[in-house]
mmCIF file of C-alpha atoms in Angstrom:
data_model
loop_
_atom_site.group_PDB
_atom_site.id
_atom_site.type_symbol
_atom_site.label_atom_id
_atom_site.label_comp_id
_atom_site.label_asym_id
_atom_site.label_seq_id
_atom_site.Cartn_x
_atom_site.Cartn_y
_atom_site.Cartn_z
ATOM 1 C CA UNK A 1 48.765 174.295 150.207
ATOM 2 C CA UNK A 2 51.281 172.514 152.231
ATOM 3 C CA UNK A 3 54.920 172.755 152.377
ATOM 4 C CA UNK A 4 56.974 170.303 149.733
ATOM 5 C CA UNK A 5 59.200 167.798 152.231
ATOM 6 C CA UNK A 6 62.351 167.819 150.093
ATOM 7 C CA UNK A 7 63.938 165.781 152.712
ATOM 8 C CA UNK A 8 61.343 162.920 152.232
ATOM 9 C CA UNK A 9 61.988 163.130 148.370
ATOM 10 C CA UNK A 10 65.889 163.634 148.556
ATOM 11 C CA UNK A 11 65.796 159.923 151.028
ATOM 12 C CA UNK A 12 63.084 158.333 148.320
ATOM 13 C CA UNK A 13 65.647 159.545 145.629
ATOM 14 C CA UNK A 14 68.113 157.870 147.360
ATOM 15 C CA UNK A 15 66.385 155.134 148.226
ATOM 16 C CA UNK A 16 65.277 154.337 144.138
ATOM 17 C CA UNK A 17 68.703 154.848 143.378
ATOM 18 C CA UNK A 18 70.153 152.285 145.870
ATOM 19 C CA UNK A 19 67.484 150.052 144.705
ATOM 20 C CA UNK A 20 68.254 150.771 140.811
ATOM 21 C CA UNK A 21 72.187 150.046 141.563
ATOM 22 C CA UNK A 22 71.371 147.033 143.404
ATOM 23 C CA UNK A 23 69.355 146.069 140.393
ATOM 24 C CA UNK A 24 72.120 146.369 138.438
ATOM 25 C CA UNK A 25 74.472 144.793 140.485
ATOM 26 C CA UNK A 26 72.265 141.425 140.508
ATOM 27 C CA UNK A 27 71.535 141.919 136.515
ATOM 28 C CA UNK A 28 75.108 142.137 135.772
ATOM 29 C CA UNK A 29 76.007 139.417 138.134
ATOM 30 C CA UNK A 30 73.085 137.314 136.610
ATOM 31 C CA UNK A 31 74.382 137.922 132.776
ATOM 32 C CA UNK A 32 78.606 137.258 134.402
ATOM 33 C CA UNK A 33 77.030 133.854 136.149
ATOM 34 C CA UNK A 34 75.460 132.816 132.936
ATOM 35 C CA UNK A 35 77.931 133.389 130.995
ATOM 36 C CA UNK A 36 80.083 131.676 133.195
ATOM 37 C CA UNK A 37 78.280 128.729 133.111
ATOM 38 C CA UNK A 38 77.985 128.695 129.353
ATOM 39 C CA UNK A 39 81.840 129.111 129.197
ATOM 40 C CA UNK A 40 82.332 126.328 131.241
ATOM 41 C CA UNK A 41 79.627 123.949 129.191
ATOM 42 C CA UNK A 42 81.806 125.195 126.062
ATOM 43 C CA UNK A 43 84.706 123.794 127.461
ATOM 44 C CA UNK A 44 83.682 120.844 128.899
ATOM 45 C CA UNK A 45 81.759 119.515 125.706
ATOM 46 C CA UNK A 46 85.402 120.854 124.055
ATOM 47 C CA UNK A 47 87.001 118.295 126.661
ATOM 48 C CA UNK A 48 84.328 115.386 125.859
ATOM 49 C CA UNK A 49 84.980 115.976 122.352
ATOM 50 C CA UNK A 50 88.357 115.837 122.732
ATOM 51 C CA UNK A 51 88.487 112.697 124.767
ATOM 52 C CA UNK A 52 85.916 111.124 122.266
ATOM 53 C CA UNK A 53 88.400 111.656 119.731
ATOM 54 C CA UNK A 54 91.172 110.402 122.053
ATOM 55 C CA UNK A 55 89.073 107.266 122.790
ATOM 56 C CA UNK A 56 88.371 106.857 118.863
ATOM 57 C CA UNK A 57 92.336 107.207 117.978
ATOM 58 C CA UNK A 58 92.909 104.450 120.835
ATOM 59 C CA UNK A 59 90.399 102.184 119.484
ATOM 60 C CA UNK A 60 91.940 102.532 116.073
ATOM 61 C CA UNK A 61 95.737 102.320 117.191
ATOM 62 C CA UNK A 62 94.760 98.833 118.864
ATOM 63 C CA UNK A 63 92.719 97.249 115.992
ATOM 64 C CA UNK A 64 96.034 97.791 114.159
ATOM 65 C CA UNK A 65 98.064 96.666 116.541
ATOM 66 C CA UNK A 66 95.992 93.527 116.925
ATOM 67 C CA UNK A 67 95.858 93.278 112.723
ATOM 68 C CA UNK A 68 99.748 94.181 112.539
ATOM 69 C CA UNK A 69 100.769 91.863 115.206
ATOM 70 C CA UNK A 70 98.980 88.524 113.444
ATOM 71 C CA UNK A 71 100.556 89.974 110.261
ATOM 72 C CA UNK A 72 104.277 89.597 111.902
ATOM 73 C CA UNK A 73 103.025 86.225 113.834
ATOM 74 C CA UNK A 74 101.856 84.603 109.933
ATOM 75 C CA UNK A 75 105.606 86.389 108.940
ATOM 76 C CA UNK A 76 107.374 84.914 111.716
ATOM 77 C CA UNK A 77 105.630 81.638 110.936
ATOM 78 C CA UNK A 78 106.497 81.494 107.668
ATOM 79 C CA UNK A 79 109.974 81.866 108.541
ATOM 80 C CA UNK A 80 110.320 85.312 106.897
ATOM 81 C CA UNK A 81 112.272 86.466 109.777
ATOM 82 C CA UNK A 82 114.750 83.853 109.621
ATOM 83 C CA UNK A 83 117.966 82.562 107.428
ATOM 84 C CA UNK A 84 117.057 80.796 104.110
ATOM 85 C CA UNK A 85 116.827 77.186 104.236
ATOM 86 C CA UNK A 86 118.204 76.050 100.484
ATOM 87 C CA UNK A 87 118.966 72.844 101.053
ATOM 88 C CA UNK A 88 114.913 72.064 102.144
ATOM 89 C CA UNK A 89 113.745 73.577 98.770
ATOM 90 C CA UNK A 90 116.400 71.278 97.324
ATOM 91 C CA UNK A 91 115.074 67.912 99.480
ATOM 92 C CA UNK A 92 111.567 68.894 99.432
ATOM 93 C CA UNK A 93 111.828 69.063 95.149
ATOM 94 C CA UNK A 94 113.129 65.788 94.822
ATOM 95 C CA UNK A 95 111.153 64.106 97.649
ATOM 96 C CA UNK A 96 107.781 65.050 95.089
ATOM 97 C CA UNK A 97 109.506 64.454 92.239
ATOM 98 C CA UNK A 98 110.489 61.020 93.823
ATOM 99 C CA UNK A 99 106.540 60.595 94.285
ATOM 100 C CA UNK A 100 105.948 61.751 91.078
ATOM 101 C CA UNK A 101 108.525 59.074 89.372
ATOM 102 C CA UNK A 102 110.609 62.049 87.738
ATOM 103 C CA UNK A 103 113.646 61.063 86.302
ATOM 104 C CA UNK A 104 115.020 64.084 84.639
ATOM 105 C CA UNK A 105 114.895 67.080 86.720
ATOM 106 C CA UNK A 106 116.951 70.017 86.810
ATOM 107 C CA UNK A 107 117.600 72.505 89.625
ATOM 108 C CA UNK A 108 119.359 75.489 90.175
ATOM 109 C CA UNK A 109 119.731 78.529 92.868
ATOM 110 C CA UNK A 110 121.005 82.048 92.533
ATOM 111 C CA UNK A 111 123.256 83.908 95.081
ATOM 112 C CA UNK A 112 120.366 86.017 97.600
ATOM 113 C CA UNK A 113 120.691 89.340 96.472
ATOM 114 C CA UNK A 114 119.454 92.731 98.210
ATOM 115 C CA UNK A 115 116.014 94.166 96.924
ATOM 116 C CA UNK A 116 115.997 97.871 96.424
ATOM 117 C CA UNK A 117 113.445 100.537 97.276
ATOM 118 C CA UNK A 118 113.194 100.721 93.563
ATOM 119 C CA UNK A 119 111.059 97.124 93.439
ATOM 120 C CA UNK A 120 109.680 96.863 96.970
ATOM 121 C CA UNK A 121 109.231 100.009 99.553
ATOM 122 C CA UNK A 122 109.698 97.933 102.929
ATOM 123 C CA UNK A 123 109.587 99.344 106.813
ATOM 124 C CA UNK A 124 111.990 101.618 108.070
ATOM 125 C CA UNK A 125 114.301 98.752 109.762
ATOM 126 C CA UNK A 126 113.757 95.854 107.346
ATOM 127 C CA UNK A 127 115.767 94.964 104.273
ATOM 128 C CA UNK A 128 114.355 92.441 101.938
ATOM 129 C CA UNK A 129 116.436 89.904 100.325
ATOM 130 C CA UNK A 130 115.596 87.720 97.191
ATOM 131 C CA UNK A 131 116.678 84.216 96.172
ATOM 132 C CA UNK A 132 115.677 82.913 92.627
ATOM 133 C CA UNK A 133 115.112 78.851 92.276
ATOM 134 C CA UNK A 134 114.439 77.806 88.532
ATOM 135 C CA UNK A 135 114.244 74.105 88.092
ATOM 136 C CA UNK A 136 112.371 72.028 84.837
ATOM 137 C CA UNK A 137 111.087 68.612 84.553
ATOM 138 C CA UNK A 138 109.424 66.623 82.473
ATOM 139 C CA UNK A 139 105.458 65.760 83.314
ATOM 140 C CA UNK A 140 103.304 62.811 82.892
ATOM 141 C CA UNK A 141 100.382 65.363 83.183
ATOM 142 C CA UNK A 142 99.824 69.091 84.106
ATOM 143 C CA UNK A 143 98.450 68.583 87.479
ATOM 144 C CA UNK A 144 102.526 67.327 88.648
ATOM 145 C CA UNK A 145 103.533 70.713 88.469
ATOM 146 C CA UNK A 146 101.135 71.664 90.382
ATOM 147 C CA UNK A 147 101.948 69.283 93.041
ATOM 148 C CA UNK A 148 106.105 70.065 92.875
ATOM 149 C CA UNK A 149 104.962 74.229 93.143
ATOM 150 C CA UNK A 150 102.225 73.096 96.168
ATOM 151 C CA UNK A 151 105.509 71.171 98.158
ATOM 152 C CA UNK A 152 107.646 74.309 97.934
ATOM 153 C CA UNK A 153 104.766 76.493 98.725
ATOM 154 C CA UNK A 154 104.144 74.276 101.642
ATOM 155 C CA UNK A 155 107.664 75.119 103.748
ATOM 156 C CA UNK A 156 108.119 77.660 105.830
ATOM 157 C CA UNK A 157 111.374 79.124 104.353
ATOM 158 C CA UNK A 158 110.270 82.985 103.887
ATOM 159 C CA UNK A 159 107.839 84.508 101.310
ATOM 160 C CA UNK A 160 107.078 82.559 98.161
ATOM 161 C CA UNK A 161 106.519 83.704 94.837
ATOM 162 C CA UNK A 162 105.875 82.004 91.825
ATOM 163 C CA UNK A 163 107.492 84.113 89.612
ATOM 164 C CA UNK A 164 106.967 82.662 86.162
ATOM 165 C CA UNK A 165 106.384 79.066 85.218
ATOM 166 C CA UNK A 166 106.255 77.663 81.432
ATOM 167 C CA UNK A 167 104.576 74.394 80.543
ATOM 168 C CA UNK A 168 104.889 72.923 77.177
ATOM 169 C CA UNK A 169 103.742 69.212 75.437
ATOM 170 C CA UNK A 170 106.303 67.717 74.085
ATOM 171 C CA UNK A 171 104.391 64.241 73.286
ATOM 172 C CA UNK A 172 101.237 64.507 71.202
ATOM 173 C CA UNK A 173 100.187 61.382 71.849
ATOM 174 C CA UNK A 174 99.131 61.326 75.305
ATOM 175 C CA UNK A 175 97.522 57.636 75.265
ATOM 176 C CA UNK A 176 100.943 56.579 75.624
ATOM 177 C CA UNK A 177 101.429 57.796 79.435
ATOM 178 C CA UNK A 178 104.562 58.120 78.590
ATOM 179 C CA UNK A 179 106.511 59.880 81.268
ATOM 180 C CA UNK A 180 107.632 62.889 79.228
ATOM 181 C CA UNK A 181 103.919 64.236 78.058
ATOM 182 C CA UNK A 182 105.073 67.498 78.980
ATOM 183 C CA UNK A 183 107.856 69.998 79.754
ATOM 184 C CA UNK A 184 107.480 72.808 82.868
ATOM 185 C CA UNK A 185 110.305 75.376 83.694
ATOM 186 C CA UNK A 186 109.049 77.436 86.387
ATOM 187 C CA UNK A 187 111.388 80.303 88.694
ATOM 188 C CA UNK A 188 110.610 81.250 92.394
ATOM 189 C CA UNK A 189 111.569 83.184 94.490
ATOM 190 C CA UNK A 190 112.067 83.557 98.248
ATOM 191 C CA UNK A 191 111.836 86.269 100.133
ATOM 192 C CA UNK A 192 113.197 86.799 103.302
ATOM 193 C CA UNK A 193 114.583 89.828 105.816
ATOM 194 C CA UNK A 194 117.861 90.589 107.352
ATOM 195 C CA UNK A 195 119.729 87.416 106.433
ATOM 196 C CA UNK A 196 123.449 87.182 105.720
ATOM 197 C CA UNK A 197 123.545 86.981 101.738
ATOM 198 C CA UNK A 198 123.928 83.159 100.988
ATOM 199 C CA UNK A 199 126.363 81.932 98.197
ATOM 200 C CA UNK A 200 125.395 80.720 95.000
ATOM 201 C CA UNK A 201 124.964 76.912 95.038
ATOM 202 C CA UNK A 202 126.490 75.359 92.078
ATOM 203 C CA UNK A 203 123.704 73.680 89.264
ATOM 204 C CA UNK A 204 122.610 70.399 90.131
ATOM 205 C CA UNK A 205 120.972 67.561 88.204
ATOM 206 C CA UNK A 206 119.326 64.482 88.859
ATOM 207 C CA UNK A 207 118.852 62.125 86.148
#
């Protein structure tokens, strides 16, 4: 029986264990690479999402832009932006009721007063003003109120609200064509932002 070589199994030894460390070494440095990798993947969908996300809120923030910005241009337009023109309501009134061959209307304006946050919650930056205009008339038929409310409507002066309008017959025989078939009273009021409060125009009427 021959003699063990426990110098050739001490360098085999070593040899395995070299082997088994470099092993290891590469299965450790395989797992650390891969996860790595999937730490980077993490945070780069984390990035794409966010700049999705980013791209999305940009996309929104412009559609209302565009949407606030033809809001203010129809504003603008509409002279909402501007000083109160009373004396056009006034003209444009009697230039329809002129049309309409009214001979007994009645006009009057209130001094512009400040709207509170109470009524109306406006921007931070705008203050909204009100004017009331009440004026009655006597109608040869219903559709002549329509057509003095359609000429105020029609001027670019600030907002326009029909606030209340009452229309009574006052001649039951409407054969007649008489010119006082009917009685409107109607207020409205204009809304506008920033101006210097107007005066109160005295009561006016044209008969």
């Amino acid at each position: 029986m021959g003699a063990i070589d426990f110098a050739l199994i001490k360098k085999q030894a070593m040899l395995f264990l070299v082997i088994f460390g470099l092993g290891i070494v590469l299965v450790g440095g395989s797992y650390l690479f891969q996860q790595s990798q999937f730490d980077d993947k993490r945070g780069l969908e984390k990035r794409m999402n966010s700049t999705r996300a980013e791209n999305s809120r940009i996309l929104q923030d412009i559609e209302l832009l565009n949407t606030y910005r033809a809001d203010y241009a129809a504003l603008v337009k509409r002279g909402f932006f501007n000083a109160e023109h009373r004396l056009t309501w006034i003209e444009q009134l009697e230039v329809t009721s002129s049309a309409l061959e009214i001979s007994d209307l009645h006009y009057k304006i209130s001094a512009q007063q400040a709207v509170g946050e109470e009524r109306f919650a406006t921007p931070y930056g705008i203050s909204l003003q009100q004017s009331l205009f009440t004026f009655q008339s006597s109608l040869l038929h219903e559709g002549d109120l329509l057509d003095l409310v359609a000429g105020l409507k029609s001027l670019n002066s600030g907002l326009f609200v029909l606030e209340h309008c009452q229309l009574a017959r006052i001649n039951d025989v409407a054969e007649k064509s008489s010119r006082n078939n009917f009685k409107a009273s109607c207020d409205v009021s204009w809304y506008t932002s920033g101006s210097v409060a107007a005066p109160a125009l005295p009561q006016r009427d044209k008969i």
